[in-house]
XYZ file of N, CA and C in Angstrom:
459
model
N 18.513 -2.062 -1.725
C 17.608 -2.026 -2.811
C 18.041 -2.400 -4.198
N 19.249 -2.216 -4.390
C 19.761 -2.144 -5.688
C 20.491 -3.427 -5.859
N 20.458 -4.366 -4.833
C 21.116 -5.758 -5.116
C 20.351 -6.460 -6.150
N 21.101 -7.231 -7.124
C 20.652 -8.195 -8.170
C 19.537 -8.994 -7.592
N 19.557 -9.647 -6.460
C 18.494 -10.518 -6.333
C 17.258 -9.730 -5.524
N 17.292 -8.666 -5.135
C 16.131 -7.937 -4.662
C 15.264 -7.171 -6.014
N 13.847 -7.723 -5.693
C 12.808 -7.265 -6.721
C 11.886 -6.476 -5.946
N 11.701 -5.319 -6.628
C 10.703 -4.411 -5.673
C 9.309 -4.578 -6.269
N 8.284 -4.322 -5.464
C 6.779 -4.392 -5.928
C 6.497 -3.283 -4.978
N 5.877 -2.491 -5.787
C 5.277 -0.991 -5.386
C 3.862 -1.191 -5.441
N 3.201 -0.891 -4.163
C 1.747 -1.179 -4.132
C 1.201 0.343 -3.573
N 0.446 0.871 -4.286
C -0.026 2.315 -3.906
C -1.725 2.221 -3.831
N -2.182 2.779 -2.938
C -3.510 2.953 -2.441
C -4.195 4.355 -2.906
N -5.252 4.470 -3.281
C -5.833 5.779 -3.767
C -6.040 6.653 -2.352
N -6.081 7.746 -2.602
C -6.069 8.729 -1.381
C -7.271 8.425 -0.358
N -8.488 8.479 -0.769
C -9.656 8.515 0.064
C -9.443 7.168 1.044
N -9.291 6.082 0.585
C -9.328 4.874 1.337
C -8.187 4.832 2.086
N -7.079 5.183 1.735
C -5.936 5.143 2.507
C -5.952 5.969 3.634
N -6.250 7.432 3.490
C -6.389 8.446 4.423
C -7.262 8.036 5.555
N -8.568 7.382 4.982
C -9.739 6.923 5.912
C -9.147 5.747 6.852
N -8.237 4.987 6.170
C -7.718 3.777 7.003
C -6.948 4.043 8.139
N -6.143 5.246 7.650
C -4.838 5.615 8.678
C -5.668 6.287 9.688
N -6.774 7.107 9.356
C -7.653 7.599 10.599
C -8.316 6.550 11.442
N -9.093 5.609 10.985
C -9.393 4.738 11.368
C -8.587 3.946 12.252
N -7.410 3.412 11.808
C -6.435 2.687 12.358
C -6.002 3.339 13.814
N -5.498 4.844 13.630
C -5.163 5.243 14.620
C -6.053 5.643 15.794
N -7.214 5.765 15.510
C -8.450 5.767 16.388
C -8.904 4.633 17.173
N -8.683 3.448 16.452
C -9.091 2.202 17.078
C -7.861 1.561 17.931
N -6.733 1.743 17.623
C -5.535 1.001 17.992
C -4.596 1.646 18.737
N -4.571 3.027 18.761
C -3.440 3.788 19.252
C -3.934 4.916 20.219
N -3.345 5.363 21.169
C -3.734 6.500 22.030
C -3.646 7.813 21.513
N -2.824 8.020 20.205
C -2.732 9.198 19.639
C -3.519 9.209 18.504
N -4.784 9.440 18.569
C -5.510 9.374 17.240
C -5.080 10.632 16.413
N -4.869 10.262 15.366
C -4.439 11.129 14.090
C -5.637 12.141 13.764
N -4.954 13.382 13.326
C -6.171 14.181 12.880
C -6.153 14.060 11.270
N -7.023 14.518 10.735
C -6.812 14.359 9.179
C -5.623 14.906 8.754
N -5.600 16.037 8.975
C -4.169 16.745 8.443
C -3.232 15.752 8.468
N -2.897 15.235 9.701
C -1.850 14.273 9.826
C -1.714 13.232 8.920
N -2.797 12.608 8.761
C -2.796 11.383 8.031
C -2.610 11.893 6.485
N -3.274 13.056 6.138
C -2.980 13.586 4.785
C -1.522 13.836 4.342
N -0.922 14.502 5.561
C 0.494 14.729 5.537
C 1.296 13.492 5.378
N 1.099 12.626 6.185
C 1.689 11.240 6.028
C 1.719 10.680 4.930
N 0.461 10.575 4.063
C 0.183 9.768 2.964
C 0.976 10.655 1.732
N 0.882 11.920 1.778
C 1.612 12.616 0.661
C 3.250 12.531 0.879
N 3.686 12.394 2.154
C 5.080 12.226 2.217
C 5.532 10.580 1.886
N 4.884 9.875 2.353
C 5.117 8.436 1.666
C 5.088 8.418 0.274
N 4.073 9.052 -0.500
C 4.246 9.224 -1.783
C 5.287 9.625 -2.449
N 5.442 10.881 -2.099
C 6.783 11.764 -2.465
C 7.886 10.766 -2.240
N 8.152 10.230 -1.343
C 9.294 9.407 -1.030
C 9.401 8.022 -1.921
N 8.269 7.471 -2.058
C 8.117 6.509 -3.143
C 8.396 6.896 -4.621
N 8.031 8.104 -4.945
C 8.361 8.899 -6.171
C 9.821 8.860 -6.194
N 10.531 9.708 -5.360
C 11.805 9.958 -5.298
C 12.523 8.497 -5.638
N 12.174 7.526 -4.916
C 12.954 6.231 -5.015
C 12.622 5.748 -6.339
N 11.569 5.572 -6.863
C 11.310 5.231 -8.233
C 12.070 5.995 -9.201
N 12.189 7.330 -9.221
C 13.082 8.005 -10.028
C 14.663 7.847 -9.897
N 14.992 7.208 -8.733
C 16.437 6.835 -8.609
C 16.789 5.559 -8.982
N 15.965 4.635 -9.554
C 16.315 3.298 -9.871
C 16.652 3.476 -11.420
N 17.303 2.449 -11.560
C 17.830 2.335 -13.103
C 16.607 1.988 -14.089
N 16.912 2.454 -15.332
C 15.681 2.407 -16.335
C 15.493 1.058 -16.557
N 16.599 -0.027 -16.620
C 16.291 -1.265 -16.708
C 15.913 -2.272 -15.495
N 15.461 -1.402 -14.267
C 14.899 -2.071 -13.107
C 13.697 -3.249 -13.425
N 13.691 -4.180 -12.807
C 12.625 -5.120 -13.055
C 11.689 -4.816 -11.842
N 11.590 -3.850 -11.225
C 10.403 -3.511 -10.306
C 9.025 -3.673 -10.681
N 8.135 -3.886 -10.279
C 6.419 -4.182 -10.627
C 5.683 -3.080 -9.805
N 4.834 -2.558 -10.290
C 3.945 -1.692 -9.883
C 2.371 -2.045 -9.919
N 1.644 -2.270 -8.835
C 0.240 -2.779 -8.817
C -0.711 -1.727 -7.859
N -1.602 -1.561 -8.196
C -2.493 -0.735 -7.339
C -3.244 -1.641 -6.408
N -3.489 -0.935 -5.439
C -3.858 -1.850 -3.840
C -5.368 -2.158 -4.394
N -6.081 -1.479 -4.971
C -7.258 -1.674 -5.599
C -7.435 -2.890 -6.731
N -6.348 -3.089 -7.495
C -6.326 -4.086 -8.241
C -6.133 -5.495 -7.494
N -5.088 -5.345 -6.686
C -4.764 -6.551 -5.692
C -5.784 -7.020 -4.897
N -6.728 -6.259 -4.119
C -7.651 -6.556 -3.292
C -8.795 -7.074 -4.167
N -9.162 -6.476 -5.276
C -10.087 -6.924 -6.327
C -9.978 -8.575 -6.764
N -8.749 -8.654 -7.182
C -8.285 -10.028 -7.853
C -7.051 -10.420 -7.462
N -6.738 -10.901 -6.449
C -5.451 -11.003 -5.807
C -5.071 -12.580 -6.359
N -5.809 -13.322 -6.696
C -5.274 -14.601 -7.499
C -4.686 -14.467 -8.810
N -5.526 -13.786 -9.803
C -5.003 -13.549 -11.046
C -3.600 -12.557 -11.052
N -3.582 -11.395 -10.096
C -2.632 -10.493 -10.097
C -1.357 -11.226 -9.499
N -1.444 -11.903 -8.630
C -0.406 -12.803 -7.864
C 0.353 -13.631 -8.630
N -0.407 -14.300 -9.530
C 0.057 -15.182 -10.597
C 0.855 -14.582 -11.709
N 0.662 -13.370 -12.071
C 1.190 -12.501 -12.862
C 2.552 -12.033 -12.270
N 2.388 -11.641 -11.265
C 3.507 -11.049 -10.226
C 4.575 -12.181 -10.288
N 4.225 -13.277 -9.869
C 5.306 -14.362 -9.669
C 5.865 -14.652 -10.999
N 5.057 -14.709 -12.085
C 5.630 -14.946 -13.492
C 6.920 -13.939 -13.686
N 6.437 -12.552 -13.630
C 7.129 -11.577 -14.007
C 8.461 -11.644 -13.102
N 8.141 -11.884 -11.968
C 9.501 -12.121 -10.867
C 10.319 -13.468 -11.326
N 9.738 -14.072 -12.153
C 10.505 -15.555 -12.253
C 10.644 -16.262 -11.244
N 9.345 -16.348 -10.409
C 9.338 -17.103 -9.140
C 8.908 -18.586 -9.609
N 9.516 -19.563 -8.978
C 9.275 -21.035 -9.378
C 7.901 -21.320 -8.992
N 7.358 -21.017 -7.931
C 6.060 -21.415 -7.301
C 5.082 -20.095 -7.692
N 3.808 -20.564 -7.077
C 2.756 -19.157 -7.168
C 2.745 -18.440 -5.983
N 2.599 -17.282 -6.118
C 2.165 -16.395 -4.853
C 0.671 -17.043 -4.536
N 0.457 -16.896 -3.059
C -1.128 -17.066 -2.758
C -1.753 -15.908 -2.084
N -3.047 -15.598 -2.460
C -3.690 -14.567 -1.649
C -4.028 -15.065 -0.181
N -3.477 -16.306 0.200
C -3.780 -16.710 1.611
C -2.263 -16.753 2.159
N -1.903 -16.393 3.534
C -0.542 -16.427 4.291
C -0.713 -16.539 5.502
N 0.422 -17.102 6.011
C 0.189 -17.628 7.494
C 0.297 -16.623 8.505
N -0.300 -17.033 9.734
C -0.462 -15.900 10.665
C 0.766 -16.346 11.658
N 1.179 -15.493 12.185
C 2.389 -15.722 13.169
C 1.880 -14.917 14.396
N 2.729 -15.269 15.575
C 2.362 -14.949 16.902
C 2.328 -13.331 17.007
N 3.161 -12.674 16.227
C 3.183 -11.313 16.148
C 2.138 -10.490 15.247
N 1.372 -11.266 14.489
C 0.541 -10.853 13.453
C -0.628 -10.119 14.180
N -0.735 -8.702 13.923
C -1.904 -8.057 14.648
C -1.265 -7.410 15.824
N -0.082 -7.731 16.134
C 0.590 -6.892 17.448
C 1.554 -5.867 16.761
N 2.236 -6.241 15.702
C 3.292 -5.531 14.978
C 2.584 -4.739 13.766
N 2.785 -3.754 13.456
C 2.219 -3.348 11.972
C 0.775 -3.212 12.014
N 0.344 -3.510 11.325
C -1.269 -3.320 10.969
C -2.061 -4.159 12.042
N -2.629 -3.658 13.156
C -3.494 -4.606 14.041
C -4.838 -4.832 13.865
N -5.022 -4.503 12.605
C -6.568 -4.640 12.249
C -7.061 -6.087 12.078
N -8.413 -6.428 11.881
C -8.448 -7.773 11.740
C -8.505 -8.381 10.514
N -8.530 -7.500 9.404
C -8.201 -7.950 8.038
C -6.759 -8.621 7.763
N -5.999 -7.907 8.473
C -4.504 -8.630 8.444
C -4.374 -10.195 9.198
N -5.262 -10.264 10.408
C -5.414 -11.534 11.096
C -6.243 -12.391 10.127
N -7.047 -12.241 9.059
C -7.621 -13.097 8.665
C -6.736 -14.224 7.765
N -5.618 -13.846 7.429
C -4.664 -14.960 6.804
C -5.010 -14.784 5.278
N -5.801 -13.918 4.635
C -5.777 -13.589 3.331
C -6.068 -12.612 2.790
N -5.496 -12.184 1.484
C -5.863 -10.898 0.888
C -7.424 -10.705 0.592
N -7.809 -9.449 1.081
C -9.220 -9.146 0.987
C -9.380 -7.900 0.962
N -10.588 -7.454 0.143
C -11.026 -5.956 -0.077
C -11.262 -5.612 1.689
N -11.202 -4.274 1.550
C -11.526 -3.638 2.838
C -13.042 -3.447 3.069
N -13.300 -3.340 4.337
C -14.993 -2.889 4.634
C -15.246 -1.478 4.198
N -16.168 -0.959 3.997
C -16.232 0.541 3.615
C -15.964 1.192 4.855
N -15.227 2.394 4.676
C -15.119 3.319 5.824
C -16.113 4.352 6.171
N -16.349 4.635 7.574
C -17.248 5.573 7.952
C -17.023 6.840 7.127
N -17.914 7.387 6.189
C -17.744 8.406 5.282
C -17.482 9.717 6.439
N -17.990 9.858 7.681
C -17.699 10.574 8.479
C -16.214 10.942 8.796
N -15.309 10.116 8.611
C -14.104 10.311 8.731
C -13.287 11.315 7.856
N -13.870 11.478 6.664
C -13.461 12.313 5.598
C -14.167 13.534 5.647
N -14.956 13.951 6.275
C -15.802 15.294 6.304
C -14.710 16.145 6.730
N -14.845 17.089 5.614
C -14.108 18.626 5.597
C -12.518 18.405 5.282
N -12.076 16.913 4.873
C -10.709 16.857 4.252
C -10.535 17.118 2.929
N -9.652 18.036 2.529
C -9.292 18.545 1.464
C -8.359 17.620 0.807
N -8.754 16.750 -0.151
C -7.867 15.777 -0.536
C -7.081 16.231 -1.969
N -7.031 17.565 -2.012
C -6.378 18.073 -3.262
C -4.828 17.681 -3.507
N -4.077 17.996 -2.117
C -2.544 17.547 -2.152
C -2.654 16.246 -2.165
N -3.264 15.262 -1.706
C -3.234 13.770 -1.805
C -3.590 13.188 -3.332
N -4.217 13.861 -3.662
C -4.776 13.435 -5.346
C -3.620 13.876 -6.274
N -3.001 14.921 -5.955
C -1.687 15.337 -6.967
C -0.537 14.366 -6.514
N -0.425 14.264 -5.085
C 0.658 13.522 -4.683
C 0.446 12.071 -5.364
N -0.805 11.454 -5.532
C -1.006 10.390 -5.859
C -0.877 10.159 -7.379
N -1.275 11.335 -8.092
C -1.031 11.303 -9.551
C 0.578 11.178 -10.050
N 1.312 12.011 -9.119
C 2.667 12.196 -9.750
C 3.295 11.035 -9.201
N 3.041 10.149 -8.366
C 3.697 9.057 -7.779
C 3.300 7.783 -8.848
N 1.855 8.044 -9.328
C 1.493 6.923 -10.239
C 2.195 7.034 -11.514
N 2.207 8.370 -11.856
C 3.017 8.570 -13.096
C 4.700 8.180 -13.106
N 5.246 8.450 -12.062
C 6.566 7.849 -11.851
C 6.648 6.324 -11.950
N 5.577 5.602 -11.001
C 5.555 4.134 -11.160
C 5.017 3.732 -12.512
N 4.736 4.199 -13.560
C 3.935 3.709 -14.742
C 4.969 2.743 -15.329
N 6.242 3.150 -15.256
C 7.237 2.302 -16.228
C 7.197 0.803 -15.625
N 6.875 0.715 -14.502
C 6.719 -0.708 -13.883
C 5.328 -1.474 -13.940
N 4.481 -0.780 -14.732
C 3.110 -1.656 -14.347
C 2.743 -2.640 -15.645
N 3.725 -3.020 -16.202
C 3.492 -4.010 -17.272
C 3.147 -5.217 -16.973
N 2.414 -5.476 -16.222
C 1.941 -7.096 -15.672
C 1.185 -7.444 -16.524
């Protein structure tokens, strides 16, 4: 990750949508449906890892930080700014190719198979019933603060 040609882009999603998405994904596509606590713990663990990684980067790092919500709300403008910041000759596109493994490795959901960046559909509110998001909100805020130095798009 520290090689000169590597450019990091951090994308972080807010807790409610991400945890609901993890729960939905595990219930629809995997034999081992996650509990809300497992999804919450996973989310917090990943954010703590990102925060630690961010703090380990040199101050002069060219990394970029965007929120998932900004990306899906206005992918075209954000991707153009990102390409400029990264000094990419062409443009990034909100459309992407579908491969034979798309939907079978990584995210198996239908959005990934659409071939374009798009906002997720609303999640079933019942997924989040009784979930205490306090730890997730705190982990998100801590991670966001650590990543802020890369948010100048």
